[in-house]
JSON list of C-alpha atoms and ligand atoms in Angstrom, two decimals:
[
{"chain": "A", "resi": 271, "resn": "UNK", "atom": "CA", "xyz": [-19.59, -75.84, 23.15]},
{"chain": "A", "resi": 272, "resn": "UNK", "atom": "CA", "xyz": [-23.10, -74.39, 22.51]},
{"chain": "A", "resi": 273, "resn": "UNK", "atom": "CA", "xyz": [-24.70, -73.58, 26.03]},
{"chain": "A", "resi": 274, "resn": "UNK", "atom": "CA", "xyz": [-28.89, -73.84, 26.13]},
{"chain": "A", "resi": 275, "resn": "UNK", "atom": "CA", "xyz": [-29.82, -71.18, 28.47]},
{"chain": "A", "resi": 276, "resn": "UNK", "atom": "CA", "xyz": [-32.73, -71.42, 30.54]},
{"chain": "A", "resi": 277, "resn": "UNK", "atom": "CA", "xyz": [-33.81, -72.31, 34.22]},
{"chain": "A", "resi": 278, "resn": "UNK", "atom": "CA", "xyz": [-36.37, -74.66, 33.05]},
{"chain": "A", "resi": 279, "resn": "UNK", "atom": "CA", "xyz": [-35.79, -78.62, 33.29]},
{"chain": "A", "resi": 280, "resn": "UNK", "atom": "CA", "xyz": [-38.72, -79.17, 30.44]},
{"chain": "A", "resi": 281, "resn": "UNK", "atom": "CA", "xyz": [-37.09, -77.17, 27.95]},
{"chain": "A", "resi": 282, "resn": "UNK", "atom": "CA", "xyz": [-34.10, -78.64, 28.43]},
{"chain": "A", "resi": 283, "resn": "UNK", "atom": "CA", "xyz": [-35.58, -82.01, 27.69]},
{"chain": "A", "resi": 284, "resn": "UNK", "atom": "CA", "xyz": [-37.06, -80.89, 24.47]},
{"chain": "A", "resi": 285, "resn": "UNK", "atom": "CA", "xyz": [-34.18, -78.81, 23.34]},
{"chain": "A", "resi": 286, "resn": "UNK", "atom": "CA", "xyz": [-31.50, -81.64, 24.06]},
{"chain": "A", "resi": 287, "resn": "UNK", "atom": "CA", "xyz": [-33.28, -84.61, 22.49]},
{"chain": "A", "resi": 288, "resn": "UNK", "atom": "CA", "xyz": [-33.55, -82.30, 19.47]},
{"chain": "A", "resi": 289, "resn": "UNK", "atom": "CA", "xyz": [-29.82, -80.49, 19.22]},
{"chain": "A", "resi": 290, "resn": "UNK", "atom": "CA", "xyz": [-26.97, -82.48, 19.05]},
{"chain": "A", "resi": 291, "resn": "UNK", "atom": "CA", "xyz": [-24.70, -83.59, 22.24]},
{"chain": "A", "resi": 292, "resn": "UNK", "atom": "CA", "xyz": [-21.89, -80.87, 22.12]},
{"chain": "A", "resi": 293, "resn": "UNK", "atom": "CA", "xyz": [-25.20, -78.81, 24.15]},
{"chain": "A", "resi": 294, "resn": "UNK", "atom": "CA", "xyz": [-25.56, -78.55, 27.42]},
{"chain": "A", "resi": 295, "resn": "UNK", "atom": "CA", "xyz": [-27.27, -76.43, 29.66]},
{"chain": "A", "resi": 296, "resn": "UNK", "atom": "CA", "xyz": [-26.31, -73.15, 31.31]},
{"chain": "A", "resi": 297, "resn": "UNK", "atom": "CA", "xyz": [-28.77, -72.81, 34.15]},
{"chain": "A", "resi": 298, "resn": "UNK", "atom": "CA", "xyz": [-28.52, -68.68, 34.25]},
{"chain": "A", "resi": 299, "resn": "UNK", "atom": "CA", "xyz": [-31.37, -66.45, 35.04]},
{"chain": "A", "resi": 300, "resn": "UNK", "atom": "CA", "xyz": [-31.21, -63.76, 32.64]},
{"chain": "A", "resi": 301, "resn": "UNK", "atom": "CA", "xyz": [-33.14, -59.95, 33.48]},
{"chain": "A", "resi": 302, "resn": "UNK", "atom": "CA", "xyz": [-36.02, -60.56, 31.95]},
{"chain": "A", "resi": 303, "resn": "UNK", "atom": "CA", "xyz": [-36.89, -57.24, 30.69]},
{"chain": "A", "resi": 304, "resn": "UNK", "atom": "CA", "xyz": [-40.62, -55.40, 30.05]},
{"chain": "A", "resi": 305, "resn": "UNK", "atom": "CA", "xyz": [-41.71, -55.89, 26.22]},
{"chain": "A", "resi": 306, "resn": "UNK", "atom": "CA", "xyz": [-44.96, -56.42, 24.72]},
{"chain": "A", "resi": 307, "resn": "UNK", "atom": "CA", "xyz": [-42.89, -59.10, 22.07]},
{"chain": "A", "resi": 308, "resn": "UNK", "atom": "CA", "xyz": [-40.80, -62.37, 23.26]},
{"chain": "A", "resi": 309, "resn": "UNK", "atom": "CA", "xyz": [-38.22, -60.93, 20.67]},
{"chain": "A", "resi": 310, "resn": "UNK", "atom": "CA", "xyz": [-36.10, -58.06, 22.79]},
{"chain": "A", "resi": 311, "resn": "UNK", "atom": "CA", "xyz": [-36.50, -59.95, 25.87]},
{"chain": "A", "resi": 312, "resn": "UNK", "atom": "CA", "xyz": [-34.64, -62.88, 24.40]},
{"chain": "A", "resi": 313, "resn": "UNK", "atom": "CA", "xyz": [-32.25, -60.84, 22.43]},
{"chain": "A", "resi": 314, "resn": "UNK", "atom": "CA", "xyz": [-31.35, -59.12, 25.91]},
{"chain": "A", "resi": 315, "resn": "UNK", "atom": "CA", "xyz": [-31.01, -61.97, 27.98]},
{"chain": "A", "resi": 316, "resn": "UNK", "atom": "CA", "xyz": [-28.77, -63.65, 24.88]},
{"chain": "A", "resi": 317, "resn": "UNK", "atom": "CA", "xyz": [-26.16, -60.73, 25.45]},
{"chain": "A", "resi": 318, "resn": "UNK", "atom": "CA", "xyz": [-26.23, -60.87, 28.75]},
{"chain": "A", "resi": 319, "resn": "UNK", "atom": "CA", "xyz": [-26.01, -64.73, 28.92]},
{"chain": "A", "resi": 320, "resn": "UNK", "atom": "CA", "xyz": [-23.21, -64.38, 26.68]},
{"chain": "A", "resi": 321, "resn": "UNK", "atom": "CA", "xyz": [-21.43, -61.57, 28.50]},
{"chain": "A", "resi": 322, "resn": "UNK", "atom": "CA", "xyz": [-21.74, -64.07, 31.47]},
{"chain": "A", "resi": 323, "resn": "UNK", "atom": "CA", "xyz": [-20.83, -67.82, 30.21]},
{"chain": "A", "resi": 324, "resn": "UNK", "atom": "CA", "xyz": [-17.93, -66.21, 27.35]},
{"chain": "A", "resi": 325, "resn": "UNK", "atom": "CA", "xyz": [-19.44, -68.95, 25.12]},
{"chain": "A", "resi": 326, "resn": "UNK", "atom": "CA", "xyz": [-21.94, -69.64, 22.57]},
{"chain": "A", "resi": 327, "resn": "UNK", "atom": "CA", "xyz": [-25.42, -69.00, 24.12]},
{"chain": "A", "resi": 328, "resn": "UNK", "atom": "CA", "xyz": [-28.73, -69.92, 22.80]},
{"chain": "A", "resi": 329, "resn": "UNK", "atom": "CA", "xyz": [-31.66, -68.63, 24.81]},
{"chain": "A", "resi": 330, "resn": "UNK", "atom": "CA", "xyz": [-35.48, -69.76, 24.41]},
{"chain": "A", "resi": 331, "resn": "UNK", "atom": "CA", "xyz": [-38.29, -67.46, 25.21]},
{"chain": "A", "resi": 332, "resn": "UNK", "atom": "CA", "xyz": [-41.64, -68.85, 25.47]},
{"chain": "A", "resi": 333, "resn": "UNK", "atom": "CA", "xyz": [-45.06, -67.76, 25.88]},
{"chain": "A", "resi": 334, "resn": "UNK", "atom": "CA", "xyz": [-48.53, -68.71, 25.72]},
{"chain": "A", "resi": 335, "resn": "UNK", "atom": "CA", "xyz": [-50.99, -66.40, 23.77]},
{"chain": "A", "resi": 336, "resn": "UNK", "atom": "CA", "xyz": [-54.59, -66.30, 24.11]},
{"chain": "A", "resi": 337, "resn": "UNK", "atom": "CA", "xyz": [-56.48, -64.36, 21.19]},
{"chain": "A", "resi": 338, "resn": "UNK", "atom": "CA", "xyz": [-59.55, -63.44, 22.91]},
{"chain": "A", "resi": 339, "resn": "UNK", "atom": "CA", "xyz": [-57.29, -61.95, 26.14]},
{"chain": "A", "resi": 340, "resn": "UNK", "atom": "CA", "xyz": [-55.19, -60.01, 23.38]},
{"chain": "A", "resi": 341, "resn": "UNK", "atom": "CA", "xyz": [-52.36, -62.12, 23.53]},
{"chain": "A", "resi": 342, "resn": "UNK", "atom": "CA", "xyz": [-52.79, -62.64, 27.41]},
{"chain": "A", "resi": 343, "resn": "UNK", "atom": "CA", "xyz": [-50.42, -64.00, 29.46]},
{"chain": "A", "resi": 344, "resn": "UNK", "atom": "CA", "xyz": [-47.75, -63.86, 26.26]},
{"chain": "A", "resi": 345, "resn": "UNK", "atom": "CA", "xyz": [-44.46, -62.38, 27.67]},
{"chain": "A", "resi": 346, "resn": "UNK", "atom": "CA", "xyz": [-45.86, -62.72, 31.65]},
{"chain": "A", "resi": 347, "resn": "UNK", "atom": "CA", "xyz": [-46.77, -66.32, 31.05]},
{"chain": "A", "resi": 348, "resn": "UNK", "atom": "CA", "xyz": [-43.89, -67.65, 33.46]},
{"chain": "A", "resi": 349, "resn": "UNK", "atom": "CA", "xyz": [-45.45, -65.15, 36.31]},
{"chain": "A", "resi": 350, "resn": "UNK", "atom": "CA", "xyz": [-48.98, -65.99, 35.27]},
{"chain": "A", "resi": 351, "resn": "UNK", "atom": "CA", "xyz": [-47.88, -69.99, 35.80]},
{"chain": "A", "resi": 352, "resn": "UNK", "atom": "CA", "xyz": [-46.31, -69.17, 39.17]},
{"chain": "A", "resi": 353, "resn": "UNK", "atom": "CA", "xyz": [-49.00, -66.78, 40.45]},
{"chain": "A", "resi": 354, "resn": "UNK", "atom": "CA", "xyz": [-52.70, -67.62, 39.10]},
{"chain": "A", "resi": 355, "resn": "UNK", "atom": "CA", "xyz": [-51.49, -71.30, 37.83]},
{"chain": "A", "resi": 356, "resn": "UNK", "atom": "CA", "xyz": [-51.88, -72.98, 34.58]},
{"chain": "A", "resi": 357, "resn": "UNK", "atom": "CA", "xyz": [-55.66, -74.65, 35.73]},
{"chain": "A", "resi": 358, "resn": "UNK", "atom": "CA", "xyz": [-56.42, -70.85, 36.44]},
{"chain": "A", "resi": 359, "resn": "UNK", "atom": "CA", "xyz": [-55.57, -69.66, 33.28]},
{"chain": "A", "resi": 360, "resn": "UNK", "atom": "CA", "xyz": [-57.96, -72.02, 32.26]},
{"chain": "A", "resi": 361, "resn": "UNK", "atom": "CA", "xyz": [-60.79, -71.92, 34.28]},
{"chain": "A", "resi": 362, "resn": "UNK", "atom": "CA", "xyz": [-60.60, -67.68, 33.35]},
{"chain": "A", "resi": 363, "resn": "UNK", "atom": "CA", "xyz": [-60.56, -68.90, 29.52]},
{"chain": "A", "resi": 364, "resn": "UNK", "atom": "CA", "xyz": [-63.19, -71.22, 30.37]},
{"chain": "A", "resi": 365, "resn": "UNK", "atom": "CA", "xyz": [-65.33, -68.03, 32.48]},
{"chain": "A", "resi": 366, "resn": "UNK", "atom": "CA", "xyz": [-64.60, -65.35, 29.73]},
{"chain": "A", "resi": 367, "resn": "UNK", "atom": "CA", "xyz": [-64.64, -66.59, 26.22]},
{"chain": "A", "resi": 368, "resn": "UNK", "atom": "CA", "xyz": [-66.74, -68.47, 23.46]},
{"chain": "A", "resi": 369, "resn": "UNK", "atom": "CA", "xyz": [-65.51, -71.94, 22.12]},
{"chain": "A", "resi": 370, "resn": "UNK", "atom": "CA", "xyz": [-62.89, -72.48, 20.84]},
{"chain": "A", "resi": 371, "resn": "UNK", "atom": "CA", "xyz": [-60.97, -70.45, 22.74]},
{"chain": "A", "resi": 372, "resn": "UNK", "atom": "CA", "xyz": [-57.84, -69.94, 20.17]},
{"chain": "A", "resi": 373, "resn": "UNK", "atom": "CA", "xyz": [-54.14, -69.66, 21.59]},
{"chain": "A", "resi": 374, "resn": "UNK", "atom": "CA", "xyz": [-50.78, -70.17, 20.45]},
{"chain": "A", "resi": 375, "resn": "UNK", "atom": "CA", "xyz": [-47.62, -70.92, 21.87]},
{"chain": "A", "resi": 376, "resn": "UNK", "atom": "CA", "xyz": [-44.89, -68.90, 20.77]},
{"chain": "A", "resi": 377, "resn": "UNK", "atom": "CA", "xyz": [-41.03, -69.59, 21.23]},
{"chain": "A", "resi": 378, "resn": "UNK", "atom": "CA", "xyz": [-38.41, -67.59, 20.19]},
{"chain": "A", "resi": 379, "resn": "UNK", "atom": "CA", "xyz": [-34.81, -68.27, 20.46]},
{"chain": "A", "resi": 380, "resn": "UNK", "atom": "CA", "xyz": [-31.65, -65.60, 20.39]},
{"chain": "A", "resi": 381, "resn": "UNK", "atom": "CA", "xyz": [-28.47, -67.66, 19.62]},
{"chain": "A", "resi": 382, "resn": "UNK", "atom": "CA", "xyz": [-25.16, -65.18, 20.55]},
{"chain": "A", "resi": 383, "resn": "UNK", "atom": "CA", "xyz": [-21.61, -65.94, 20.02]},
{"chain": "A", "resi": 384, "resn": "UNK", "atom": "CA", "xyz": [-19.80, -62.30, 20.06]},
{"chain": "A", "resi": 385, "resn": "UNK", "atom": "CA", "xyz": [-19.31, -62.62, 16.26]},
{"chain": "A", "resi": 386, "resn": "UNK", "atom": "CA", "xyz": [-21.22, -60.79, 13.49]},
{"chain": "A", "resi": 387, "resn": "UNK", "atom": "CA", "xyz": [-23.35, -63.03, 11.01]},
{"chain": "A", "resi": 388, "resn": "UNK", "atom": "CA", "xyz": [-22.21, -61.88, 7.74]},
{"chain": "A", "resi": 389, "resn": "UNK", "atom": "CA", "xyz": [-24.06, -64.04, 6.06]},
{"chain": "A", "resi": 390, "resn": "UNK", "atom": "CA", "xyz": [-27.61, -63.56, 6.86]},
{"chain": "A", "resi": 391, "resn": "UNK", "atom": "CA", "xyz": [-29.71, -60.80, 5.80]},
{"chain": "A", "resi": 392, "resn": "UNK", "atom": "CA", "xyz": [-30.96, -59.46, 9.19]},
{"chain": "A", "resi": 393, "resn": "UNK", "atom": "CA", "xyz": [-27.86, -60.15, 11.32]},
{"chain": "A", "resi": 394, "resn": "UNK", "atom": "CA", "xyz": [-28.92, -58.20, 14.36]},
{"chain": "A", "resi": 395, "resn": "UNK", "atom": "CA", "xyz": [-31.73, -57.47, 16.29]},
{"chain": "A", "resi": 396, "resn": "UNK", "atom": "CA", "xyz": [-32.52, -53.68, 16.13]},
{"chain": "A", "resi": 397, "resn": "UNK", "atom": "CA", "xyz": [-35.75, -53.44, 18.41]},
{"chain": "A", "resi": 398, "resn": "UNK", "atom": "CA", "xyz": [-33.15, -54.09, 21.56]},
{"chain": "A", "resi": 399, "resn": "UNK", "atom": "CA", "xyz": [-30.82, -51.19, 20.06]},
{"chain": "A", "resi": 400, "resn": "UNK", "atom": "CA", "xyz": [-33.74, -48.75, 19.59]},
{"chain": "A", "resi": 401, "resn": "UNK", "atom": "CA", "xyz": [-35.20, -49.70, 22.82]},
{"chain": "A", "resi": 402, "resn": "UNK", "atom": "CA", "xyz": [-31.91, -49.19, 24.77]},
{"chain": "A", "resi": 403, "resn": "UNK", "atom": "CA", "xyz": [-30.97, -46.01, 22.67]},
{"chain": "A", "resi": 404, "resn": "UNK", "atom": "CA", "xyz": [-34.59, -44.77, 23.36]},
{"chain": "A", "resi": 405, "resn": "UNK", "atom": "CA", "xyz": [-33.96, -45.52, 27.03]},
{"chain": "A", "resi": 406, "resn": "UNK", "atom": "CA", "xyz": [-30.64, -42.97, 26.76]},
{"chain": "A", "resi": 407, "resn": "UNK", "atom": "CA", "xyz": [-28.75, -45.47, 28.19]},
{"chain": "A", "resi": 408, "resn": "UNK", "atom": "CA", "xyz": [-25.43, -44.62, 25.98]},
{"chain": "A", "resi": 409, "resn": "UNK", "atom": "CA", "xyz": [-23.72, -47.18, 26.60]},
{"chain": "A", "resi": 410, "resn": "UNK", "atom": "CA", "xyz": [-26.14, -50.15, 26.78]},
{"chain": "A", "resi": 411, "resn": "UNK", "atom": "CA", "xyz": [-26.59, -48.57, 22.88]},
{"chain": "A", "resi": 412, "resn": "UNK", "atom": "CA", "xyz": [-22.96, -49.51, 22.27]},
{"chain": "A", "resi": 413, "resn": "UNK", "atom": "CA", "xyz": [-22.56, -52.67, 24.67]},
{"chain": "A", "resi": 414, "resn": "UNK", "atom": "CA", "xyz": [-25.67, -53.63, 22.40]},
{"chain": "A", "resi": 415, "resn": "UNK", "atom": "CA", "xyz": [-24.37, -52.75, 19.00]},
{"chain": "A", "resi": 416, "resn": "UNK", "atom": "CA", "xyz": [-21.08, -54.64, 20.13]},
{"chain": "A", "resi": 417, "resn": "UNK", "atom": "CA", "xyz": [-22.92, -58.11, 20.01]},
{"chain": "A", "resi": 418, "resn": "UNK", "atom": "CA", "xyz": [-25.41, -59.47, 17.68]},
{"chain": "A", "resi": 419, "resn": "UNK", "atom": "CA", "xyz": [-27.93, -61.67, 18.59]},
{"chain": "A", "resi": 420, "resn": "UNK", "atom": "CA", "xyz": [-29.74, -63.75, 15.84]},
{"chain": "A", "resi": 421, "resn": "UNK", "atom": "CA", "xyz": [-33.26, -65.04, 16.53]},
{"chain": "A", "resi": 422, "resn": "UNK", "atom": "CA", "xyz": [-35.59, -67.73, 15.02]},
{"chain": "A", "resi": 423, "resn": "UNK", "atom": "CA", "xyz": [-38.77, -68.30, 15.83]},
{"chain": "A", "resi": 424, "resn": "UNK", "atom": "CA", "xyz": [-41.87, -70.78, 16.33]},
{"chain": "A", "resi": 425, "resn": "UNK", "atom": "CA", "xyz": [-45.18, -70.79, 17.02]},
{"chain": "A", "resi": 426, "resn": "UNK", "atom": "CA", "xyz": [-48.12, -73.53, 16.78]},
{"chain": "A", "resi": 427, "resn": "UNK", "atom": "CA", "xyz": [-52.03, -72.50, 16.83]},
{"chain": "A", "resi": 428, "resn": "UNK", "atom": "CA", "xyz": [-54.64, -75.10, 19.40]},
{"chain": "A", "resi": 429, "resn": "UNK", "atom": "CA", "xyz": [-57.16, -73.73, 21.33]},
{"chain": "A", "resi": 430, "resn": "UNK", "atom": "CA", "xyz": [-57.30, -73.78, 25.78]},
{"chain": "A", "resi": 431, "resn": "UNK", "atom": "CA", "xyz": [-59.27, -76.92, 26.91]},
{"chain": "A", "resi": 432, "resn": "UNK", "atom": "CA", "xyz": [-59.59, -78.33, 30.30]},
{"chain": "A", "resi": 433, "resn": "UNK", "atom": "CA", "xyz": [-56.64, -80.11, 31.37]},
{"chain": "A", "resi": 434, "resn": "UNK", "atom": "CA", "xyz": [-55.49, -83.66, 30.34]},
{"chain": "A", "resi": 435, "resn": "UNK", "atom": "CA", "xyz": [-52.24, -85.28, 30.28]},
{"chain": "A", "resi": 436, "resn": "UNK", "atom": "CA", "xyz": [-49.17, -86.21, 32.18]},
{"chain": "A", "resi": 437, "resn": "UNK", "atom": "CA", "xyz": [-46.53, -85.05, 30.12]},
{"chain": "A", "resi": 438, "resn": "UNK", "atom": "CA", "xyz": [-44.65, -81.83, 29.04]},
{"chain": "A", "resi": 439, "resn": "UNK", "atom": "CA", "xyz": [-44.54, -78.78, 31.28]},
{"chain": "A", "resi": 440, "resn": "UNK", "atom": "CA", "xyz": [-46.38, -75.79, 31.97]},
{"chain": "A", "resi": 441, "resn": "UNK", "atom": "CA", "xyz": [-49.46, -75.14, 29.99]},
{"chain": "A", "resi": 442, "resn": "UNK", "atom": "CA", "xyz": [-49.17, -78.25, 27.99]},
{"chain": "A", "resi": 443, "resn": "UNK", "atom": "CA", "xyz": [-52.04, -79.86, 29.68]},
{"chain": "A", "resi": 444, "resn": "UNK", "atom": "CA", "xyz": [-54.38, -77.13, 28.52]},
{"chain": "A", "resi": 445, "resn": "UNK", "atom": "CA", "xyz": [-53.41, -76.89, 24.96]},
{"chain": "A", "resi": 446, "resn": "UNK", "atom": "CA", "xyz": [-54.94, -78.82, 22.72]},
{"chain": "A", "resi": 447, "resn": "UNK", "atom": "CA", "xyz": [-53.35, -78.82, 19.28]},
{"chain": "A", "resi": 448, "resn": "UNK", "atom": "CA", "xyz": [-55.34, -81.34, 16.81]},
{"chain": "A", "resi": 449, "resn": "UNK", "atom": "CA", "xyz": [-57.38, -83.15, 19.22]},
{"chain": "A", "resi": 450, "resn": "UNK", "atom": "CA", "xyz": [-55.05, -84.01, 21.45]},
{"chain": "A", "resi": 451, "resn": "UNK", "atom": "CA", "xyz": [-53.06, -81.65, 24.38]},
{"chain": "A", "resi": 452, "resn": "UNK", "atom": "CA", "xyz": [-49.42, -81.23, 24.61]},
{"chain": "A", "resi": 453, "resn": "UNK", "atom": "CA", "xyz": [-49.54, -82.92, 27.99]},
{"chain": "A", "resi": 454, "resn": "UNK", "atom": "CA", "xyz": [-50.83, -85.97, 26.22]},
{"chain": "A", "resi": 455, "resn": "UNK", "atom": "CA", "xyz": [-47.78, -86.48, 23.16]},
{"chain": "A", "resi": 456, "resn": "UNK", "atom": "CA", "xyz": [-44.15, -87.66, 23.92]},
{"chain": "A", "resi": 457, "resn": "UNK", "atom": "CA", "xyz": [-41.32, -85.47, 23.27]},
{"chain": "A", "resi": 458, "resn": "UNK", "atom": "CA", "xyz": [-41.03, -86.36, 20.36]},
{"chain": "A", "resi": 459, "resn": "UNK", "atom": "CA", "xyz": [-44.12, -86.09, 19.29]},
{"chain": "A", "resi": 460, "resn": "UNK", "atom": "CA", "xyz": [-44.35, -82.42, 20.50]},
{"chain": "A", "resi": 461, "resn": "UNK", "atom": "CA", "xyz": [-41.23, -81.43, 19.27]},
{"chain": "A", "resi": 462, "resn": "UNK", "atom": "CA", "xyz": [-42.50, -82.72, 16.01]},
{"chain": "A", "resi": 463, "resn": "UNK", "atom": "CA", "xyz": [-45.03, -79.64, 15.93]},
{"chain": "A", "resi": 464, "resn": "UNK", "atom": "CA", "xyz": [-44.36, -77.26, 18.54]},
{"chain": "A", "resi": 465, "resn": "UNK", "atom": "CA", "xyz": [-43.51, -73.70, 18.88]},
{"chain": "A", "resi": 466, "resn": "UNK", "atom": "CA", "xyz": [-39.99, -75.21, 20.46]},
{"chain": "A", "resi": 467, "resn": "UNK", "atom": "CA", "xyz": [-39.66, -77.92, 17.55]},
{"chain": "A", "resi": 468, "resn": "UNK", "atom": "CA", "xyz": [-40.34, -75.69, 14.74]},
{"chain": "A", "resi": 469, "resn": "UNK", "atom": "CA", "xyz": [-37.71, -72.72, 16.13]},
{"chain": "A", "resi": 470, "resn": "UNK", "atom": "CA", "xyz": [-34.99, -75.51, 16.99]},
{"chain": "A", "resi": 471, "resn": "UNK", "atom": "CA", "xyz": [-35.33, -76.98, 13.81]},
{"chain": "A", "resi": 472, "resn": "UNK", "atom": "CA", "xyz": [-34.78, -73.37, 11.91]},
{"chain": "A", "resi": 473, "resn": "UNK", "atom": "CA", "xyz": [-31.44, -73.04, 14.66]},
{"chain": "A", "resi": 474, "resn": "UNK", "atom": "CA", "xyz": [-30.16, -76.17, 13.76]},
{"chain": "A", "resi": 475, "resn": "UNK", "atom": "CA", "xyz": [-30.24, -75.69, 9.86]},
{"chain": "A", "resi": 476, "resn": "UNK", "atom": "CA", "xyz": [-28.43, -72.61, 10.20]},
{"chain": "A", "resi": 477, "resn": "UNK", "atom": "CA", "xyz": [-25.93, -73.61, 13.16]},
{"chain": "A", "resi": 478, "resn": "UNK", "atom": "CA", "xyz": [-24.88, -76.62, 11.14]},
{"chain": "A", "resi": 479, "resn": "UNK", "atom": "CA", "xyz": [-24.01, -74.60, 8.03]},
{"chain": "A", "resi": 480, "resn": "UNK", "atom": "CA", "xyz": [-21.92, -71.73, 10.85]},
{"chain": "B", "resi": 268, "resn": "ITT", "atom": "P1", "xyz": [-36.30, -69.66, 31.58]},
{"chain": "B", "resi": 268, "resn": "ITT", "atom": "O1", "xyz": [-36.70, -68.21, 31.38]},
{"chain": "B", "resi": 268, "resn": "ITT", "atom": "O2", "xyz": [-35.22, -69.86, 32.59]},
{"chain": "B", "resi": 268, "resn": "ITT", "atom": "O3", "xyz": [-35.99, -70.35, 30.28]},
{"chain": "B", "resi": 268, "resn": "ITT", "atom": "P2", "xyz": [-39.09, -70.03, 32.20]},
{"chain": "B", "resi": 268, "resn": "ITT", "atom": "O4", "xyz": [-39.91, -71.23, 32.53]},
{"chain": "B", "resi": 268, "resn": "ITT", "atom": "O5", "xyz": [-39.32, -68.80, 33.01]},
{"chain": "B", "resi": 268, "resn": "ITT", "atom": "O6", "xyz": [-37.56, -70.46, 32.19]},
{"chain": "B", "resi": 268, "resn": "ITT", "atom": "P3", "xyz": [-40.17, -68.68, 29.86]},
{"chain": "B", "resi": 268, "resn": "ITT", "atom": "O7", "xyz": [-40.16, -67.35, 30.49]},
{"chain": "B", "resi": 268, "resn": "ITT", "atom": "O8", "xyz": [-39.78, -68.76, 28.42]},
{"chain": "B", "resi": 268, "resn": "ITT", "atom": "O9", "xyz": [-39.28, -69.70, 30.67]},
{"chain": "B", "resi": 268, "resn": "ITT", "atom": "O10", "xyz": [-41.54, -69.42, 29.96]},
{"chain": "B", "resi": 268, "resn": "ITT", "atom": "C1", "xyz": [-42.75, -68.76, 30.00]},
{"chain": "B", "resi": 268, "resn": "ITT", "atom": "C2", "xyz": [-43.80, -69.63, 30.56]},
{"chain": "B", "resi": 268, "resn": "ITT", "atom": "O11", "xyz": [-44.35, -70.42, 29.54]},
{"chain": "B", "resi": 268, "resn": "ITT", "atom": "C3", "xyz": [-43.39, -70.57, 31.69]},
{"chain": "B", "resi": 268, "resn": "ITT", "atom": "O12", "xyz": [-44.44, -70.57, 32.63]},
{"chain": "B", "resi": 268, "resn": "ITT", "atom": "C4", "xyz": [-43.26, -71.91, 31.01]},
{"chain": "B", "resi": 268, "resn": "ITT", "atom": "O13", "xyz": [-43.59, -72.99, 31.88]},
{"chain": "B", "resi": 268, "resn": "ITT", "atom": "C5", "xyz": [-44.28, -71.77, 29.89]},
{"chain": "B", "resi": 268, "resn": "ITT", "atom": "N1", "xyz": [-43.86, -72.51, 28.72]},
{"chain": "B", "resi": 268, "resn": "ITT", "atom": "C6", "xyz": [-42.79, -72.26, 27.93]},
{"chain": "B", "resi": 268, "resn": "ITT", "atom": "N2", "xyz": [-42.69, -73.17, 26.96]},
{"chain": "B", "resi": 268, "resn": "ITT", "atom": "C7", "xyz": [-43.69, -74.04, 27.16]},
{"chain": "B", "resi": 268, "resn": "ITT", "atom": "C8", "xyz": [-44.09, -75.21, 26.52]},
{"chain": "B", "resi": 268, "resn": "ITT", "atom": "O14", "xyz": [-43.45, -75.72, 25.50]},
{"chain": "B", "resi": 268, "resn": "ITT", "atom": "N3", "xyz": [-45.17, -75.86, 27.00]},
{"chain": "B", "resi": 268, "resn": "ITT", "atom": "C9", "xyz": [-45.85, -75.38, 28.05]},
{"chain": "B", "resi": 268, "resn": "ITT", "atom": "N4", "xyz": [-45.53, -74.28, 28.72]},
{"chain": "B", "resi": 268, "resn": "ITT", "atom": "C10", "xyz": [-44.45, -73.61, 28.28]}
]
């Protein structure tokens, strides 16, 4: 049984209308650790989701990225949301920067099941090994090296408009992707272009061929 790891009710929506039904949530907040890139902080919460549930984990890291804030709130986009709030985020977009005020969602997700993947060409991810090693923390090296984690990614480009919409979660309602926002399509319909869709989609090709 493939466990979908996250503490958020709206992925868990998206993710399970798009994987098949032998998923099911594993509501487990991993350590969210400090990195500029969703990649290692996914990769780390994988293992440790993993070293928790002794089953198949996939875990989905998400962020919003702003290109004229650098990337801003990327990988702090959950404590932006809980702190400032998504209509903040806008309203700073709004104060701050020209039209059209480009973002993208990005989503990454780290699937872990204890065993190596022999058959893809970049089985593990190394940034987590280098960071721990560069840490000096010995044996978070090897605990690290002792489990692979594979990741697949997503991302979709729109631009930060005023909110609209109902739907979704988050900072759907102020991204707009082809005229209309997140907020505004079904599930389906999102999942059909989004950051989520497009990394599930690359999961589910490989997991069905595992
Ligand atoms: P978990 O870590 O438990 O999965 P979370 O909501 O904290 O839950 P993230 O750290 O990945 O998950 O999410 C970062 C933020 O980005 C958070 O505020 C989400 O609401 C938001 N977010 C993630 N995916 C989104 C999406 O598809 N649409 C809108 N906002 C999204």
């Amino acid at each position: 049984m493939l466990r979908y790891v996250t503490t958020n009710a709206g992925k868990v929506r998206e993710a399970l209308s798009y994987l098949d039904d032998d998923v099911t949530q594993l509501d487990f907040d991993y350590t969210e650790v400090q990195a500029s890139d969703l990649g290692p902080i996914a990769a780390h919460g994988a293992r440790e989701a993993y070293r928790y549930a002794d089953e198949p984990v996939l875990v989905d890291d998400a962020g919003l990225f702003i290109d004229g804030f650098e990337g801003f709130p990327g990988p702090y986009s959950s404590y932006v949301e809980d702190t400032l709030g998504v209509e903040a985020v806008h309203r700073l977009a709004a104060a701050e920067l020209d039209e059209p005020r480009r973002a993208s969602f990005r989503c990454v997700l780290a699937y872990c099941d204890g065993e190596p993947f022999e058959a893809s060409p970049n089985p593990i991810d190394r940034d987590d090994r280098t960071v721990a090693a560069a840490r000096g923390a010995e044996q978070d090296a090897e605990e690290t090296e002792a489990l692979p984690v594979k990741l697949f990614t997503g991302s979709v480009n729109g631009r930060i408009v005023p909110p609209r919409g109902e739907g979704g979660f988050g900072y759907d309602p102020i991204f707009e992707h082809d005229g209309a926002t997140f907020a505004e399509m079904s599930a389906e319909e999102k999942n059909g272009i989004s950051h989520r869709g497009r990394a599930l989609a690359k999961f589910s090709t490989w997991y069905a061929e595992r």
